[in-house]
mmCIF file of C-alpha atoms in Angstrom:
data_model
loop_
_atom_site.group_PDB
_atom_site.id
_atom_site.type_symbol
_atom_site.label_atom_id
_atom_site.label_comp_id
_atom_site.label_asym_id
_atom_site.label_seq_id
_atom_site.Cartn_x
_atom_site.Cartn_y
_atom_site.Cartn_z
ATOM 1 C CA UNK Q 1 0.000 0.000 0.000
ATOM 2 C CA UNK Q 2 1.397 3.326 -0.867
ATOM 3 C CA UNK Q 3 -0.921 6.144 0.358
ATOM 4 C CA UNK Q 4 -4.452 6.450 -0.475
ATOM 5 C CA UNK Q 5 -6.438 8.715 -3.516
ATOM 6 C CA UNK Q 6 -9.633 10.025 -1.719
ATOM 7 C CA UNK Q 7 -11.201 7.355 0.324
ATOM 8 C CA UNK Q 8 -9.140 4.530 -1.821
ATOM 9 C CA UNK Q 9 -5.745 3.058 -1.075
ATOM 10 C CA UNK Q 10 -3.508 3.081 -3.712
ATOM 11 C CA UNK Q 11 -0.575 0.114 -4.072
ATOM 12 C CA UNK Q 12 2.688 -0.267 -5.236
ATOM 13 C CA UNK Q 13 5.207 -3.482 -5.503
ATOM 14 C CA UNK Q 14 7.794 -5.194 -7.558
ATOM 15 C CA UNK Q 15 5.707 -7.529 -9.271
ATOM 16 C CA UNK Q 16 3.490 -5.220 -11.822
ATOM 17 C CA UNK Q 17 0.430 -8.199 -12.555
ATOM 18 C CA UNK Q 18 0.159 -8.142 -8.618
ATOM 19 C CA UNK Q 19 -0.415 -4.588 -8.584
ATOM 20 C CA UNK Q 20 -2.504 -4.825 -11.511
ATOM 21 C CA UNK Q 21 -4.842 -7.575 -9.932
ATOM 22 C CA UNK Q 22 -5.406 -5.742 -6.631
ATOM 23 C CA UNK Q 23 -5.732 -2.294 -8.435
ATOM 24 C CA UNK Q 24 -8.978 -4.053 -10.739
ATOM 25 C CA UNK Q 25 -10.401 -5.799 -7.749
ATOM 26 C CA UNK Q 26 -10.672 -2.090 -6.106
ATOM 27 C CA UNK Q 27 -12.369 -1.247 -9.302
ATOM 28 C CA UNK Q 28 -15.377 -3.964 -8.748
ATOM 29 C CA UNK Q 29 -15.462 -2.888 -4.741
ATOM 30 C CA UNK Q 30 -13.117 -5.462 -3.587
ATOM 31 C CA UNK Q 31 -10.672 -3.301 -1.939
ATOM 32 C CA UNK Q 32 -7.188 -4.688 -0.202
ATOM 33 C CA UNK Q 33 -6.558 -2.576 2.861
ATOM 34 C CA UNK Q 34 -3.489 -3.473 4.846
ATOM 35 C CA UNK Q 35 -1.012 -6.483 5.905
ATOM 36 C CA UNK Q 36 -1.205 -7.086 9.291
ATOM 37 C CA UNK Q 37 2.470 -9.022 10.367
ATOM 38 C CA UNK Q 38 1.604 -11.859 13.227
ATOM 39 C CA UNK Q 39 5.047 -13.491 13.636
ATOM 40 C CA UNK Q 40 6.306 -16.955 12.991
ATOM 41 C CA UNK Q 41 5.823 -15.955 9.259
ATOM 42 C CA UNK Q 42 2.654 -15.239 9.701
ATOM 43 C CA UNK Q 43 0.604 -12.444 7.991
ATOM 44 C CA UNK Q 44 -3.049 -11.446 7.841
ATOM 45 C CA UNK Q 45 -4.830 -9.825 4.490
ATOM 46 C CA UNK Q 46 -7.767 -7.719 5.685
ATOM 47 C CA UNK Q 47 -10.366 -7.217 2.590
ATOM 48 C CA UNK Q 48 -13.420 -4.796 2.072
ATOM 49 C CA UNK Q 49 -16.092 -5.892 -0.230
ATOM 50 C CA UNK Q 50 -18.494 -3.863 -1.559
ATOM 51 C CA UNK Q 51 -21.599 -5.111 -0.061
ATOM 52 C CA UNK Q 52 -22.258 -3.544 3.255
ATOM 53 C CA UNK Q 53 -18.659 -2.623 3.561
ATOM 54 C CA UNK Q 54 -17.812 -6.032 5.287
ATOM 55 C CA UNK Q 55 -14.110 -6.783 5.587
ATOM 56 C CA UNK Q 56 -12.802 -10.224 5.176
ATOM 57 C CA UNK Q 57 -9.500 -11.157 6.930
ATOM 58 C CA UNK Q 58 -7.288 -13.997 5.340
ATOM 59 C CA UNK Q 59 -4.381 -15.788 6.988
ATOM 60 C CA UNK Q 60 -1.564 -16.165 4.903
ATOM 61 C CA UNK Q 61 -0.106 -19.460 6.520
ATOM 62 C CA UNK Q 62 3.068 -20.063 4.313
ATOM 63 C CA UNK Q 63 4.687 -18.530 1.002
ATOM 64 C CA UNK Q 64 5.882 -20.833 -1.573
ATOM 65 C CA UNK Q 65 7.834 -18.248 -3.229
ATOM 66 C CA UNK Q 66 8.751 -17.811 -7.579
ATOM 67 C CA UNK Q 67 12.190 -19.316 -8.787
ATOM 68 C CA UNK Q 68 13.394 -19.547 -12.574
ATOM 69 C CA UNK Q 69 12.653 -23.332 -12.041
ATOM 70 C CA UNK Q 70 9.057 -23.566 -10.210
ATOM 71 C CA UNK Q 71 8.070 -20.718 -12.926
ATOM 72 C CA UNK Q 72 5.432 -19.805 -10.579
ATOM 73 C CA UNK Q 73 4.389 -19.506 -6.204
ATOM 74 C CA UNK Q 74 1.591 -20.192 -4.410
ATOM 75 C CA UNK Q 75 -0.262 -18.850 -1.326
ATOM 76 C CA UNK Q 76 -1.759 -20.841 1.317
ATOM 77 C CA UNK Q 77 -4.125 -19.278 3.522
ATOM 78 C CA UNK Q 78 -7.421 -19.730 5.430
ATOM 79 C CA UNK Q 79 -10.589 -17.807 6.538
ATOM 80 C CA UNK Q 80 -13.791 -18.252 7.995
ATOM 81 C CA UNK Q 81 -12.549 -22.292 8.589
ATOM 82 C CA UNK Q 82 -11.599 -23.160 5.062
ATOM 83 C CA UNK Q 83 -7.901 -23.089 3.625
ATOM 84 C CA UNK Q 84 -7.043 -23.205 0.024
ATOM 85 C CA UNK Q 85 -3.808 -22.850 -1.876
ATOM 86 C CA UNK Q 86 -3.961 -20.499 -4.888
ATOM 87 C CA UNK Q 87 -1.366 -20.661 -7.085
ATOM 88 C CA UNK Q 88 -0.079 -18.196 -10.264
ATOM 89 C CA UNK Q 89 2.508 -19.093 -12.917
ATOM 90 C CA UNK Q 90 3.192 -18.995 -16.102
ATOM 91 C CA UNK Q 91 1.370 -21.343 -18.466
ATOM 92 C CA UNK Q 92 3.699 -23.605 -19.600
ATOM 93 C CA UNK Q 93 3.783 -25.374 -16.120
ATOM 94 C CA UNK Q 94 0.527 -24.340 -14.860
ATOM 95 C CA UNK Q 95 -1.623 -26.310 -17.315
ATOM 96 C CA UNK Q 96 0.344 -29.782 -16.050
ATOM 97 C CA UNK Q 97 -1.131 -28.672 -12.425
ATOM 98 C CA UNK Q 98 -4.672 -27.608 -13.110
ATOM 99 C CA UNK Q 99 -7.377 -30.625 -13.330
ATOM 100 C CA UNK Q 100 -9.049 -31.095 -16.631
ATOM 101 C CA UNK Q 101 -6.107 -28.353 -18.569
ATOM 102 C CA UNK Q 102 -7.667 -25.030 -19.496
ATOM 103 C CA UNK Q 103 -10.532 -24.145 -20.567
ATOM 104 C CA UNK Q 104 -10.772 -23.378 -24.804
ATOM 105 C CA UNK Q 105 -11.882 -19.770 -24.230
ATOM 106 C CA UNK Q 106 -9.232 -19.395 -21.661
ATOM 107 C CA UNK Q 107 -6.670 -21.025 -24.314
ATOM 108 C CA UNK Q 108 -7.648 -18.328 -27.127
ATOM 109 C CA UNK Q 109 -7.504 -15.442 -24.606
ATOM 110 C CA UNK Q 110 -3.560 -16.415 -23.326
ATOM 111 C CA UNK Q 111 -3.031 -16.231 -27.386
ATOM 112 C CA UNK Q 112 -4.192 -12.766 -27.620
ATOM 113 C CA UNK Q 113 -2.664 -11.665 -25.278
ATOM 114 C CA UNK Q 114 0.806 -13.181 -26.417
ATOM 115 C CA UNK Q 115 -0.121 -11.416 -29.763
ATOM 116 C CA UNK Q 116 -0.851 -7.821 -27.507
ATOM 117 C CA UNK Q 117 2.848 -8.583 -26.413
ATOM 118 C CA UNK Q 118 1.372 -9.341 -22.796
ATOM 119 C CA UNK Q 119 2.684 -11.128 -19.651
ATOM 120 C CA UNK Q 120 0.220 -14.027 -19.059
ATOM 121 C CA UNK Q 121 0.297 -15.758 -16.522
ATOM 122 C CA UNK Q 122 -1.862 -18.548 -15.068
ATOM 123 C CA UNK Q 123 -4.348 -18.894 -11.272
ATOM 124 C CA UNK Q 124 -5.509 -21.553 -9.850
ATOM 125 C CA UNK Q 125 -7.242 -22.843 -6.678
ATOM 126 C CA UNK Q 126 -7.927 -25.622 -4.449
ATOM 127 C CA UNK Q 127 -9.636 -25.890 -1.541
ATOM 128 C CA UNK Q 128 -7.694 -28.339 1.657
ATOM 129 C CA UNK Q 129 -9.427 -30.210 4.274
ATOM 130 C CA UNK Q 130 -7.793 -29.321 7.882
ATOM 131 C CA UNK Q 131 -6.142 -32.643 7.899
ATOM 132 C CA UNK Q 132 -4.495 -32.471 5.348
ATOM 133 C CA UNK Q 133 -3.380 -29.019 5.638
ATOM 134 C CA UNK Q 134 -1.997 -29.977 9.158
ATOM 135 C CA UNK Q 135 -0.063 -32.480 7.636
ATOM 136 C CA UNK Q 136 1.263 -30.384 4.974
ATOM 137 C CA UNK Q 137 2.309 -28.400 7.332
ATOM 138 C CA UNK Q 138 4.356 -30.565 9.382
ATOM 139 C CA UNK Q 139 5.938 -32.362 6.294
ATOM 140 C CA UNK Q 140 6.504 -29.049 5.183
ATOM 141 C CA UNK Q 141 8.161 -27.993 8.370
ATOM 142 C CA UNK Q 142 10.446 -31.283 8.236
ATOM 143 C CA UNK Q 143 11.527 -31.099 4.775
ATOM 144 C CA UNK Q 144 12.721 -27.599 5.353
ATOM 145 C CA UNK Q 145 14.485 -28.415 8.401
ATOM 146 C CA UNK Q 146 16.548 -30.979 6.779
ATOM 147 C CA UNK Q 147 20.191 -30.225 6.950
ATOM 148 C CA UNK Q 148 21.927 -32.945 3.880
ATOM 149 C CA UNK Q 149 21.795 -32.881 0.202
ATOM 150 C CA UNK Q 150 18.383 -34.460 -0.038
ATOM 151 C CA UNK Q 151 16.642 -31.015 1.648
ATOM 152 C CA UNK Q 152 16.250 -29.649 -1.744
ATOM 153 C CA UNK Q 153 14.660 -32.538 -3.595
ATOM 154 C CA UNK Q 154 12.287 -33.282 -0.188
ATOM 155 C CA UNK Q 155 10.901 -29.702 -0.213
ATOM 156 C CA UNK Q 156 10.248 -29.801 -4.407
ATOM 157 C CA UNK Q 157 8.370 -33.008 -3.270
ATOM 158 C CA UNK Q 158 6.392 -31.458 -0.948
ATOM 159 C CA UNK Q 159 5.511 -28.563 -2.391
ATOM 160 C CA UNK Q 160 4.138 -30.495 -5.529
ATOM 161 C CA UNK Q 161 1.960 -32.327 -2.667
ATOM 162 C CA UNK Q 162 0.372 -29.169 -2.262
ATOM 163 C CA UNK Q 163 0.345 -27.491 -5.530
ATOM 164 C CA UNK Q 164 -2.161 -29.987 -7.607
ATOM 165 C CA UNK Q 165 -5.611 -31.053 -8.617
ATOM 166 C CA UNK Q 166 -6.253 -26.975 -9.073
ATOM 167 C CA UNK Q 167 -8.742 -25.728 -10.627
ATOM 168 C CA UNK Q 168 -9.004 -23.107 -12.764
ATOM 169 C CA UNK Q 169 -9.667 -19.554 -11.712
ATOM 170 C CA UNK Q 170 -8.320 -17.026 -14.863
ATOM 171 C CA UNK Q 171 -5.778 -15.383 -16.585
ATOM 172 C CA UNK Q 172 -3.660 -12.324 -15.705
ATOM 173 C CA UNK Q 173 -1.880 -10.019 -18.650
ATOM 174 C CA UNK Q 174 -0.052 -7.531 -17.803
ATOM 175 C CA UNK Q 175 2.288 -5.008 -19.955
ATOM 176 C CA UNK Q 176 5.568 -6.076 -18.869
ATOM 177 C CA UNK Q 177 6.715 -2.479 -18.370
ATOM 178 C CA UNK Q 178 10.606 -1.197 -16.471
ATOM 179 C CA UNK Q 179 10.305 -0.587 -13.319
ATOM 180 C CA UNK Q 180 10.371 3.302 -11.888
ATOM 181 C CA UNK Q 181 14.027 5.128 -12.299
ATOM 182 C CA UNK Q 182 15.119 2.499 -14.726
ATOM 183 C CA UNK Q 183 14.499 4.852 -17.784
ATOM 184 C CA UNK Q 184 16.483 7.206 -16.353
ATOM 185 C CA UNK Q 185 19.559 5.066 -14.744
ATOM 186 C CA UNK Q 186 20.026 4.199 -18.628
ATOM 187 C CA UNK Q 187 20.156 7.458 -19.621
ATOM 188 C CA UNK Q 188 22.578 8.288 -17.250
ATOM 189 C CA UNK Q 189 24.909 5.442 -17.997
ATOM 190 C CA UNK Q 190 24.473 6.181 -21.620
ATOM 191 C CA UNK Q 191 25.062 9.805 -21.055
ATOM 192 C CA UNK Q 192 28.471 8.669 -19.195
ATOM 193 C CA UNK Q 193 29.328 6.606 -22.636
ATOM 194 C CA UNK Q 194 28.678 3.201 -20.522
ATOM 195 C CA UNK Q 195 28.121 0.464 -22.603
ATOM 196 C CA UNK Q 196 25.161 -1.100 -21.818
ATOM 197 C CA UNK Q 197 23.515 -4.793 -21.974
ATOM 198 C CA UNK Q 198 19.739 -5.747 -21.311
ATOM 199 C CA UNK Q 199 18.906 -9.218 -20.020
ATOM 200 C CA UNK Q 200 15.410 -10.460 -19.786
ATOM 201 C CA UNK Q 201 13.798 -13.188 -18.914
ATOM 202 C CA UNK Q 202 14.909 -15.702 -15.682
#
């Protein structure tokens, strides 16, 4: 959150589609207020929806963060006594995770917006019982706390655990633009007679 434009918060962050999503949700009356921290790793999302100006709180329980590998993360949080992990990434890997693949109309959108020159990437859902989050958990907890060479592979296999049979929720495309002050750092390196290389990608 970065400040607020009348009665609206505004937002800011280093991932642009993330931004994007919670900017359109405002737009609807689904309105992301704040991040409350509650230790251990712990966070809670409170959210205002438009009807009667009720304000949902969400429990972000762990982070199951992006790498050039995964190609994508994953949330897992509960509220009102249901947990779900919803997951984004790009399409190449996402359609191997979500039951049934995509759907057609969701196939031809993710190729216009290639076309557009767009950044699409993938969400997806699934709801977890409270066993079998608890036990997540816990084999989460282990693999992670692992301390030889097979703590890598054990926390890959975990996290897969978690991250399948999801359903299909939509599409985000975002214009893949620099971030703030990168313009101008270029300019000024250019200016100095720098010579200067541009890497994309992971």
């Amino acid at each position: 959150l970065e400040g607020s434009t009348g009665d609206l918060p505004s937002y800011t962050g280093m991932s642009p589609d993330e931004v994007a999503l919670v900017a359109a949700a405002q737009q609807v009356g689904i309105i992301f207020q704040r991040r409350n921290r509650l230790g251990g790793g712990i966070c809670e999302l409170e959210v205002q929806h438009h009807t009667g100006k009720r304000v949902n709180k969400y429990t972000v329980l762990e982070l199951l963060q992006f790498n050039s590998d995964r190609k994508r993360m994953s949330v897992i949080l509960q509220s009102g006594g249901k947990a779900w992990c919803i997951t984004k990434g790009a399409d190449s890997v996402m359609e191997g995770l979500v039951d049934g693949g995509f759907p057609e109309s969701a196939k031809a959108d993710m190729s216009k917006f290639a076309k557009a020159g767009l950044r699409v990437l993938v969400v997806a859902a699934r709801e977890i019982d409270n066993d079998s989050l608890q036990k997540w958990i816990l084999d989460y907890q282990k693999a992670r706390g692992i301390f030889d060479e097979t703590k890598e592979a054990k926390i890959k296999e975990v996290i897969a655990e978690m991250e399948r049979d999801l359903q299909f929720v939509g599409l985000t495309a975002v214009e893949d633009r620099l971030q703030d002050g990168v313009p101008e750092a270029i300019e000024t390196l250019k200016a100095a007679g720098s010579r200067l290389w541009v890497l994309t990608g992971d």
